[in-house]
Coordinates of C-alpha atoms in Angstrom, one line a residue:
Chain A
M9 CA -54.2 15.0 -7.3
P10 CA -52.4 18.1 -6.0
A11 CA -51.0 20.5 -8.5
P12 CA -48.5 22.7 -6.6
G13 CA -46.8 24.5 -9.5
I14 CA -48.4 27.6 -10.9
T15 CA -47.3 26.6 -14.4
A16 CA -45.4 23.5 -15.6
T17 CA -42.2 25.5 -15.9
A18 CA -42.2 27.6 -12.8
G19 CA -39.5 27.4 -10.1
P20 CA -36.1 25.8 -10.6
S21 CA -35.8 24.0 -13.9
P22 CA -37.2 20.5 -13.5
H23 CA -34.1 19.2 -15.4
F24 CA -32.0 20.8 -12.8
V25 CA -33.9 19.2 -9.9
L26 CA -33.7 15.8 -11.6
I27 CA -30.0 16.1 -12.2
C28 CA -29.3 17.2 -8.6
K29 CA -31.2 14.2 -7.3
A30 CA -29.4 11.9 -9.7
L31 CA -26.0 13.2 -8.8
L32 CA -26.9 13.0 -5.1
N33 CA -27.9 9.4 -5.5
L34 CA -24.8 8.6 -7.4
G35 CA -22.7 10.3 -4.8
L36 CA -24.3 8.4 -1.9
F37 CA -23.9 5.2 -3.8
A38 CA -20.2 5.9 -4.4
L39 CA -19.7 6.9 -0.8
L40 CA -21.4 3.7 0.4
L41 CA -19.1 1.6 -1.7
G42 CA -16.1 3.7 -0.8
C43 CA -16.7 3.2 2.9
S44 CA -17.4 -0.5 2.7
G45 CA -14.9 -1.5 0.2
C46 CA -11.8 0.6 0.6
V47 CA -8.7 -0.5 2.4
R48 CA -6.1 2.2 2.6
A49 CA -2.6 1.4 1.7
S50 CA 0.0 2.4 4.3
D51 CA 3.7 3.0 4.5
E52 CA 4.3 -0.2 6.5
S53 CA 6.4 -2.8 4.7
T54 CA 4.9 -6.2 4.1
L55 CA 7.4 -7.8 6.4
E56 CA 6.5 -5.3 9.2
K57 CA 2.8 -5.9 8.5
I58 CA 2.9 -9.7 8.7
L59 CA 5.1 -9.6 11.8
R60 CA 2.7 -7.2 13.5
T61 CA -0.5 -9.0 12.6
G62 CA 0.9 -12.5 12.8
V63 CA -0.9 -13.5 9.6
A64 CA 0.5 -13.9 6.1
R65 CA -1.9 -14.3 3.1
V66 CA -0.6 -16.7 0.5
G67 CA -2.0 -16.9 -3.1
Y68 CA -2.4 -20.3 -4.7
A69 CA -4.2 -21.8 -7.7
N70 CA -5.4 -25.1 -6.4
E71 CA -3.0 -27.4 -8.2
A72 CA -2.0 -30.5 -6.4
P73 CA 0.6 -31.4 -5.2
Y74 CA 2.0 -27.9 -5.2
A75 CA -0.7 -26.0 -3.4
Y76 CA -4.3 -27.1 -3.0
M77 CA -7.3 -27.3 -0.7
D78 CA -7.6 -30.8 0.7
S79 CA -10.6 -32.8 -0.4
D80 CA -12.8 -32.0 2.7
Q81 CA -12.0 -28.3 1.9
R82 CA -10.7 -27.8 5.4
R83 CA -7.1 -26.9 5.0
L84 CA -4.7 -25.4 2.5
T85 CA -1.9 -27.9 1.9
G86 CA 0.7 -29.0 -0.7
E87 CA 4.5 -28.6 -0.9
A88 CA 4.5 -24.8 -1.1
P89 CA 2.0 -23.9 1.7
E90 CA 3.5 -26.5 4.1
I91 CA 7.0 -25.1 3.6
A92 CA 5.6 -21.5 3.8
R93 CA 4.0 -22.4 7.2
I94 CA 7.3 -23.6 8.7
I95 CA 9.4 -20.7 7.3
L96 CA 6.9 -18.1 8.3
K97 CA 6.6 -19.6 11.8
R98 CA 10.3 -19.3 12.2
M99 CA 10.1 -15.7 11.2
G100 CA 7.5 -15.1 13.8
V101 CA 4.3 -15.3 11.7
Q102 CA 1.9 -17.8 13.3
R103 CA -0.9 -18.0 10.8
V104 CA -1.1 -18.6 7.0
E105 CA -4.3 -17.6 5.2
G106 CA -4.9 -18.9 1.7
V107 CA -6.3 -16.8 -1.1
L108 CA -7.5 -19.1 -3.9
L109 CA -7.3 -17.9 -7.5
T110 CA -9.1 -20.2 -9.9
E111 CA -6.6 -19.4 -12.6
F112 CA -2.8 -19.9 -12.3
G113 CA -2.3 -17.0 -14.7
T114 CA -3.9 -14.5 -12.3
L115 CA -1.4 -15.2 -9.4
I116 CA 1.2 -12.6 -10.5
P117 CA -1.4 -9.8 -11.2
G118 CA -2.9 -10.6 -7.8
L119 CA 0.4 -10.3 -6.0
K120 CA 1.2 -7.0 -7.8
A121 CA -2.2 -5.7 -6.7
R122 CA -1.2 -6.8 -3.2
R123 CA -4.3 -9.1 -2.9
F124 CA -1.9 -11.3 -0.9
D125 CA 1.6 -11.2 0.5
L126 CA 3.3 -14.0 -1.4
I127 CA 2.6 -16.7 -4.0
A128 CA 2.9 -20.3 -2.6
A129 CA 2.0 -22.3 -5.6
G130 CA 5.3 -24.0 -6.5
M131 CA 5.7 -21.5 -9.3
Y132 CA 8.7 -22.0 -11.6
I133 CA 11.4 -19.3 -11.7
T134 CA 11.6 -17.9 -15.2
P135 CA 13.2 -14.7 -16.5
P136 CA 9.9 -13.2 -17.7
R137 CA 8.2 -13.9 -14.4
A138 CA 11.2 -12.6 -12.5
R139 CA 10.7 -9.2 -14.3
Q140 CA 7.3 -9.0 -12.6
V141 CA 8.0 -10.5 -9.1
A142 CA 10.9 -11.3 -6.8
F143 CA 11.5 -15.0 -6.3
S144 CA 12.8 -16.8 -3.2
N145 CA 15.5 -19.5 -3.8
P146 CA 14.0 -22.7 -5.2
T147 CA 12.5 -25.5 -3.1
Y148 CA 12.4 -28.2 -5.7
A149 CA 13.6 -29.2 -9.2
I150 CA 11.5 -31.4 -11.5
G151 CA 11.2 -32.5 -15.1
E152 CA 8.3 -32.9 -17.6
A153 CA 5.7 -35.5 -18.6
L154 CA 2.9 -36.1 -21.1
I155 CA -0.5 -37.5 -20.4
V156 CA -2.0 -39.4 -23.4
A157 CA -5.0 -41.5 -24.2
R158 CA -4.8 -45.2 -23.2
D159 CA -2.2 -47.2 -25.1
N160 CA -0.8 -43.9 -26.5
P161 CA -2.4 -44.2 -30.0
L162 CA -0.2 -41.6 -31.6
Q163 CA 3.0 -42.9 -29.9
L164 CA 3.9 -39.6 -28.4
H165 CA 7.0 -39.9 -26.2
S166 CA 8.5 -36.4 -26.4
Y167 CA 7.7 -32.8 -27.5
T168 CA 9.6 -33.7 -30.7
D169 CA 7.1 -36.5 -31.4
V170 CA 4.3 -33.9 -31.1
V171 CA 6.0 -31.5 -33.4
E172 CA 6.7 -34.1 -36.0
N173 CA 3.2 -35.6 -36.1
P174 CA 0.9 -33.2 -38.0
E175 CA -2.2 -34.9 -36.4
A176 CA -1.0 -34.4 -32.8
R177 CA -2.7 -31.7 -30.7
L178 CA -1.1 -30.7 -27.5
G179 CA -2.9 -29.4 -24.4
V180 CA -1.4 -27.1 -21.8
A181 CA -2.8 -25.3 -18.8
A182 CA -3.2 -21.5 -19.0
G183 CA -0.3 -19.6 -17.5
A184 CA 1.8 -22.8 -17.1
I185 CA 5.4 -23.1 -18.4
Q186 CA 4.6 -25.9 -20.8
R187 CA 3.1 -23.5 -23.3
R188 CA 6.5 -21.8 -23.6
Y189 CA 8.3 -25.1 -24.0
A190 CA 5.9 -26.1 -26.7
K191 CA 6.4 -22.8 -28.6
E192 CA 10.2 -22.9 -28.3
L193 CA 10.3 -26.5 -29.5
G194 CA 8.1 -25.7 -32.5
V195 CA 4.6 -26.9 -31.8
P196 CA 2.5 -24.8 -34.1
D197 CA -0.3 -22.6 -32.5
S198 CA -2.9 -24.4 -34.6
R199 CA -2.1 -27.6 -32.7
L200 CA -1.7 -26.1 -29.3
V201 CA -4.8 -25.9 -27.0
V202 CA -4.8 -23.9 -23.8
F203 CA -7.1 -25.2 -21.1
P204 CA -8.1 -23.0 -18.1
D205 CA -6.6 -25.5 -15.6
A206 CA -5.1 -28.9 -15.1
P207 CA -8.4 -30.9 -14.5
S208 CA -9.8 -29.4 -17.7
A209 CA -6.7 -30.4 -19.6
L210 CA -6.9 -33.9 -18.3
A211 CA -10.6 -34.1 -19.2
G212 CA -9.6 -32.8 -22.6
V213 CA -7.3 -35.8 -23.2
G214 CA -10.0 -38.2 -22.0
A215 CA -12.6 -36.6 -24.3
G216 CA -10.2 -36.6 -27.3
R217 CA -10.0 -32.8 -27.6
V218 CA -6.2 -33.1 -27.5
D219 CA -3.9 -36.1 -28.0
A220 CA -1.5 -35.2 -25.1
Y221 CA -1.4 -32.9 -22.1
A222 CA 2.0 -31.5 -21.2
A223 CA 2.6 -31.0 -17.5
T224 CA 5.3 -31.3 -14.9
S225 CA 6.0 -34.9 -14.0
L226 CA 4.6 -34.3 -10.5
T227 CA 1.3 -32.7 -11.7
A228 CA 0.9 -35.5 -14.2
G229 CA 1.6 -38.3 -11.7
D230 CA -0.7 -36.7 -9.1
L231 CA -3.6 -36.2 -11.6
L232 CA -3.3 -39.8 -12.8
R233 CA -3.2 -41.1 -9.2
R234 CA -6.5 -39.3 -8.3
T235 CA -8.5 -39.7 -11.5
S236 CA -11.0 -42.5 -11.8
S237 CA -10.7 -42.4 -15.6
V238 CA -9.1 -45.3 -17.3
A239 CA -9.0 -43.6 -20.6
V240 CA -5.7 -41.7 -19.9
E241 CA -2.2 -42.7 -19.0
L242 CA 1.4 -41.4 -18.7
A243 CA 3.4 -41.4 -21.9
E244 CA 6.2 -43.9 -21.1
P245 CA 9.1 -43.7 -21.7
F246 CA 9.3 -39.9 -22.0
E247 CA 12.2 -37.9 -23.2
N248 CA 12.6 -34.7 -21.2
P249 CA 12.8 -31.6 -23.5
V250 CA 15.9 -29.5 -23.9
I251 CA 15.4 -25.8 -24.1
N252 CA 18.2 -23.5 -25.3
G253 CA 20.7 -26.3 -24.8
K254 CA 19.6 -26.9 -21.2
P255 CA 17.4 -29.7 -19.9
A256 CA 13.9 -28.4 -19.1
V257 CA 14.0 -28.7 -15.4
G258 CA 11.7 -26.5 -13.5
Y259 CA 12.8 -24.9 -10.3
G260 CA 9.8 -24.0 -8.1
A261 CA 9.9 -21.2 -5.6
F262 CA 7.9 -18.6 -3.7
A263 CA 7.2 -15.3 -5.3
F264 CA 7.0 -11.9 -3.6
H265 CA 6.2 -8.3 -4.5
K266 CA 9.2 -6.6 -6.1
D267 CA 9.3 -4.0 -3.4
D268 CA 9.5 -6.4 -0.5
H269 CA 13.3 -6.9 -0.4
D270 CA 13.5 -7.3 3.3
L271 CA 10.8 -10.0 3.3
V272 CA 12.6 -12.0 0.5
A273 CA 15.9 -11.7 2.3
T274 CA 14.6 -12.9 5.6
F275 CA 12.5 -15.7 3.9
N276 CA 15.6 -16.9 2.0
H277 CA 17.7 -16.9 5.2
H278 CA 15.3 -19.3 6.9
L279 CA 14.7 -21.3 3.8
A280 CA 18.4 -22.1 3.4
E281 CA 18.5 -23.5 6.9
F282 CA 15.5 -25.7 6.1
I283 CA 15.9 -27.1 2.6
G284 CA 17.5 -30.6 2.5
T285 CA 17.0 -31.3 6.2
P286 CA 15.4 -34.5 7.3
E287 CA 12.4 -32.4 8.5
H288 CA 12.0 -31.0 5.0
L289 CA 12.2 -34.4 3.3
E290 CA 9.7 -35.8 5.7
L291 CA 7.3 -32.9 5.0
I292 CA 7.4 -33.1 1.2
E293 CA 7.4 -36.9 0.9
S294 CA 3.6 -37.2 1.1
F295 CA 3.3 -34.8 -1.9
G296 CA 5.5 -37.0 -4.1
F297 CA 8.7 -35.0 -3.7
S298 CA 11.9 -36.6 -2.5
E299 CA 15.7 -36.2 -2.2
A300 CA 15.7 -36.5 -6.0
T301 CA 13.7 -33.3 -6.4
L302 CA 16.0 -31.2 -4.2
P303 CA 17.1 -28.0 -6.1
G304 CA 20.8 -28.2 -5.2
D305 CA 22.5 -24.9 -4.8
V306 CA 20.9 -23.1 -7.7
T307 CA 19.8 -19.6 -6.7
A308 CA 16.8 -17.5 -7.8
A309 CA 19.3 -14.9 -9.2
E310 CA 20.8 -17.4 -11.6
L311 CA 17.4 -18.7 -12.8
S312 CA 16.1 -15.2 -13.3
R313 CA 18.9 -14.2 -15.6
E314 CA 17.8 -13.6 -19.2
V315 CA 19.3 -16.1 -21.7
S316 CA 20.0 -14.7 -25.1
P317 CA 18.2 -16.8 -27.7
Chain B
M14 CA -16.7 -38.0 -2.9
S15 CA -20.4 -38.6 -3.7
L16 CA -23.1 -36.3 -5.1
A17 CA -24.4 -35.6 -1.6
E18 CA -21.0 -34.4 -0.4
F19 CA -20.7 -32.0 -3.3
M20 CA -24.0 -30.4 -2.3
G21 CA -22.6 -28.7 0.9
P22 CA -19.9 -26.5 -0.9
L23 CA -22.2 -26.0 -3.9
L24 CA -25.1 -24.7 -1.8
T25 CA -22.7 -22.4 0.2
G26 CA -21.6 -21.1 -3.2
A27 CA -25.2 -20.8 -4.4
L28 CA -26.0 -18.5 -1.5
I29 CA -23.2 -16.2 -2.5
T30 CA -24.4 -16.3 -6.1
I31 CA -27.9 -15.2 -4.9
Q32 CA -26.4 -12.5 -2.8
L33 CA -24.4 -11.1 -5.7
T34 CA -27.4 -11.3 -8.0
V35 CA -29.7 -9.5 -5.6
M36 CA -27.2 -6.7 -4.7
A37 CA -26.1 -6.1 -8.3
A38 CA -29.8 -6.2 -9.4
L39 CA -30.7 -3.5 -6.8
F40 CA -27.8 -1.2 -7.6
G41 CA -28.0 -1.9 -11.3
G42 CA -31.7 -1.2 -11.4
I43 CA -31.2 2.1 -9.7
L44 CA -28.4 2.9 -12.1
A45 CA -30.5 1.9 -15.1
I46 CA -33.4 4.2 -14.2
L47 CA -31.0 7.1 -13.4
A48 CA -29.0 6.6 -16.6
G49 CA -32.1 6.0 -18.8
V50 CA -33.9 9.1 -17.5
A51 CA -30.7 11.2 -17.7
K52 CA -30.3 10.2 -21.3
M53 CA -33.8 11.4 -22.2
Y54 CA -34.3 14.4 -20.0
G55 CA -30.9 15.6 -18.8
N56 CA -29.2 18.7 -20.2
A57 CA -26.4 18.2 -22.7
A58 CA -23.7 17.5 -20.1
V59 CA -25.8 14.9 -18.2
R60 CA -26.9 13.3 -21.4
A61 CA -23.3 13.0 -22.5
F62 CA -22.2 11.6 -19.2
A63 CA -24.9 9.0 -19.2
S64 CA -24.2 8.1 -22.9
V65 CA -20.5 7.6 -22.2
Y66 CA -21.3 5.4 -19.2
V67 CA -23.7 3.3 -21.1
E68 CA -21.5 2.9 -24.2
V69 CA -18.3 2.2 -22.2
F70 CA -19.9 -0.6 -20.1
R71 CA -21.9 -2.1 -22.9
G72 CA -19.0 -1.9 -25.3
T73 CA -16.3 -3.6 -23.2
S74 CA -16.0 -7.1 -21.9
A75 CA -17.4 -7.6 -18.4
L76 CA -14.6 -10.1 -17.7
V77 CA -11.9 -7.6 -18.5
Q78 CA -13.7 -4.9 -16.5
L79 CA -13.7 -7.3 -13.6
F80 CA -10.0 -8.0 -13.9
W81 CA -9.3 -4.3 -14.2
F82 CA -11.3 -3.4 -11.1
F83 CA -9.7 -6.2 -9.2
F84 CA -6.1 -6.3 -10.4
A85 CA -5.4 -2.9 -11.9
L86 CA -7.3 -0.4 -9.7
P87 CA -5.1 -1.3 -6.6
L88 CA -2.0 -0.3 -8.6
I89 CA -3.4 3.3 -8.6
G90 CA -4.2 3.0 -4.9
I91 CA -7.9 2.0 -4.9
Q92 CA -8.3 -1.3 -3.1
L93 CA -11.9 -2.5 -3.4
T94 CA -12.6 -5.9 -1.7
A95 CA -13.3 -8.7 -4.1
M96 CA -17.0 -8.6 -3.2
A97 CA -17.2 -4.9 -3.7
A98 CA -15.4 -5.1 -7.1
G99 CA -17.7 -7.9 -8.2
V100 CA -20.9 -6.1 -7.2
V101 CA -19.7 -2.8 -8.8
V102 CA -18.9 -4.4 -12.1
L103 CA -22.0 -6.5 -12.3
A104 CA -24.2 -3.5 -11.3
L105 CA -22.5 -1.1 -13.7
N106 CA -23.1 -3.6 -16.5
L107 CA -26.7 -4.2 -15.7
G108 CA -27.2 -0.5 -15.4
A109 CA -25.8 0.1 -18.8
Y110 CA -27.9 -2.5 -20.5
G111 CA -30.9 -1.5 -18.4
A112 CA -30.7 2.2 -19.3
E113 CA -31.8 1.4 -22.8
V114 CA -34.7 -0.8 -21.5
V115 CA -35.8 2.1 -19.3
R116 CA -35.5 4.6 -22.2
G117 CA -37.6 2.3 -24.5
A118 CA -40.3 1.8 -21.9
V119 CA -40.6 5.5 -21.0
K120 CA -40.8 6.3 -24.8
A121 CA -43.6 3.8 -25.2
V122 CA -45.9 5.6 -22.7
P123 CA -48.4 7.4 -24.9
K124 CA -47.8 11.1 -25.5
G125 CA -51.4 11.8 -24.3
Q126 CA -50.3 10.9 -20.8
W127 CA -47.8 13.8 -20.8
E128 CA -50.4 16.2 -22.2
A129 CA -52.9 15.1 -19.6
C130 CA -50.3 15.9 -16.9
L131 CA -49.6 19.3 -18.4
A132 CA -53.3 20.0 -18.4
L133 CA -53.4 19.1 -14.6
N134 CA -50.6 21.7 -14.0
M135 CA -48.0 19.1 -13.0
T136 CA -44.3 19.8 -13.4
R137 CA -42.4 17.4 -15.7
V138 CA -40.7 15.8 -12.7
Q139 CA -44.1 15.2 -11.2
A140 CA -45.5 13.8 -14.4
L141 CA -42.5 11.5 -14.8
R142 CA -42.7 10.3 -11.2
H143 CA -46.4 9.9 -10.7
V144 CA -47.7 9.1 -14.1
V145 CA -45.2 8.0 -16.7
L146 CA -42.6 5.9 -14.7
P147 CA -45.3 3.8 -13.0
Q148 CA -46.7 2.8 -16.4
A149 CA -43.2 2.4 -17.9
L150 CA -42.2 0.2 -15.0
V151 CA -44.7 -2.5 -16.1
A152 CA -43.4 -2.4 -19.7
M153 CA -39.8 -2.7 -18.4
L154 CA -40.5 -5.9 -16.5
P155 CA -40.3 -8.5 -19.3
P156 CA -36.9 -7.3 -20.6
A157 CA -35.7 -6.6 -17.1
S158 CA -36.4 -10.2 -16.1
N159 CA -34.2 -11.2 -19.2
L160 CA -31.4 -9.0 -18.0
V161 CA -31.6 -10.2 -14.4
I162 CA -31.4 -13.8 -15.5
E163 CA -28.4 -13.0 -17.6
L164 CA -26.9 -11.2 -14.5
L165 CA -27.4 -14.4 -12.5
K166 CA -25.3 -16.3 -15.0
N167 CA -22.8 -13.5 -15.3
T168 CA -22.0 -13.8 -11.6
A169 CA -20.0 -16.9 -12.6
L170 CA -17.4 -14.4 -13.9
V171 CA -16.5 -13.3 -10.4
S172 CA -15.1 -16.8 -9.6
L173 CA -12.0 -15.4 -11.3
I174 CA -11.5 -12.8 -8.6
T175 CA -11.5 -15.1 -5.6
I176 CA -15.2 -14.9 -4.7
P177 CA -16.3 -18.4 -3.6
E178 CA -19.6 -18.4 -5.5
I179 CA -21.1 -21.5 -7.0
T180 CA -18.8 -21.8 -10.1
F181 CA -15.7 -21.1 -7.9
Q182 CA -16.9 -24.0 -5.6
A183 CA -17.4 -26.2 -8.6
Q184 CA -13.9 -25.5 -9.8
T185 CA -12.4 -26.2 -6.4
L186 CA -14.3 -29.5 -6.1
R187 CA -13.3 -30.4 -9.6
A188 CA -9.6 -29.8 -8.9
A189 CA -9.9 -32.0 -5.8
T190 CA -12.0 -34.9 -7.2
L191 CA -11.6 -34.6 -11.0
Q192 CA -15.3 -35.5 -11.3
T193 CA -16.1 -32.8 -13.9
T194 CA -19.3 -34.3 -15.3
A195 CA -21.1 -34.8 -12.0
I196 CA -20.1 -31.5 -10.6
F197 CA -21.0 -29.4 -13.6
S198 CA -24.3 -31.2 -14.0
L199 CA -25.3 -30.3 -10.5
V200 CA -24.2 -26.7 -11.0
L201 CA -26.3 -26.4 -14.2
L202 CA -29.3 -27.7 -12.2
I203 CA -28.8 -25.2 -9.4
Y204 CA -28.5 -22.2 -11.8
F205 CA -31.6 -23.4 -13.5
L206 CA -33.6 -23.6 -10.3
I207 CA -32.5 -20.1 -9.2
A208 CA -33.4 -18.7 -12.6
M209 CA -36.9 -20.3 -12.4
V210 CA -37.4 -18.6 -9.0
L211 CA -36.4 -15.3 -10.6
V212 CA -38.8 -15.9 -13.6
Y213 CA -41.7 -16.7 -11.2
G214 CA -40.9 -13.5 -9.1
F215 CA -41.0 -11.3 -12.2
R216 CA -44.3 -12.8 -13.4
R217 CA -45.9 -12.1 -10.0
L218 CA -44.5 -8.6 -9.9
E219 CA -45.8 -7.9 -13.4
A220 CA -49.2 -9.2 -12.5
N221 CA -49.3 -7.1 -9.3
L222 CA -48.1 -3.9 -10.9
S223 CA -50.3 -4.0 -14.0
Q224 CA -53.5 -4.4 -11.9
G225 CA -56.1 -1.9 -13.1
L226 CA -53.6 -0.3 -15.5
H227 CA -55.3 -1.4 -18.7
L228 CA -58.4 0.5 -17.6
G229 CA -56.8 3.9 -17.8
R230 CA -54.7 3.3 -21.0
A231 CA -55.7 5.0 -24.2
H232 CA -55.8 2.6 -27.1

């Protein structure tokens, strides 16, 4: 074996050589990642960008019938993406690209980090959310429902029934509005179970992990239509909850980055010309929406206003 | 949808899972050796830097790190793609845990080896590179295979940042078909098969690298 050094400590300190090599390697590594992974932010507004490229990226959380990948995994569909396609086309954007987030709760952080240009997930307009993002005007209005085990063993027909029965455990999906309803109506935390998504919550009722799963009437109806399980059913009749003196009707809309005023304004302009037309009703019919779920003339601004408790 | 129809998306996802595992294992392995060696032989500043890296990444949740790299970094102007963010976080974690494995393995090489190198007039860098690390590498393999299998399963975390790996595909299929039991059973099986291949690979590597080594070791 060659022994080039005169003594073991001659020349530049071996520590020094080692450190230099390590730093060099780290630097190369960082550079490599930097080049492959970085996308520079520019001064161009989102509206200008999607008009120039002809592509808009929409974030969704795979929840039928609002926004989901159809069962052959070919096409993003649902109430929100289909409406977005039409409105964006009228604005001059030809293509809609879906960005799928497996958790509903990560949609708003994703939008703020500009991982996509808008949220098309039928997201309800609420004051806390409106502090984070800018909403379009609503495209639908719907009420609530409970999914329970077959024959509804605990006879749960409202949130109040859940509150009053000390045995009843209520499931909700993470990030969904029902968690807030449950809290405001007095369901204690110890009896509230948060599932990562709607299918898990449904499976939770089937497996007896919770006694009821609270969802919008559309989500509930859709899940029950598609499941093969006979262990679960819709709680009927169901008394829609009243929050702060107002019936808990959810208004679903598109959400945009707070800085994209021009995009929201243009989108709203085209939306107003489309909502309620026969073309709109025909489009949303297959997703279980109808004339009864039209939002009326409620605006995003009204729904975003904070209500004093 | 039947079991056979689930396989297409799940195998596409499995490919991405394997890709993530291999890339993170490569980068993470390099980081582990760098950080482990730096912790032992660096000067005070390098040692401190390596220690901070190891403790920060071992001491915080990988899931939260992932969210932070994906959702928070863009707010300060650094936009890593989902795949880059996933590989970086997984590799940094593996490197942090691996650094201690490297340190332990190098420490376990008998002191006589160092003394013999000194007697041969080798510099410390030469001794480390030609004599100590090759022996330590063999001792690292069993714990390293543990870490890499854990890495394989940790890749499931990146399903939360839009990377369509196998868990992500499973969640998508589940949302579409609601057949939770069938889909998750298949996913478990696929993870298990990939892990078995990894175990086999590490065994072979260990057998190859340790050939002839016992002859020269002082007992």
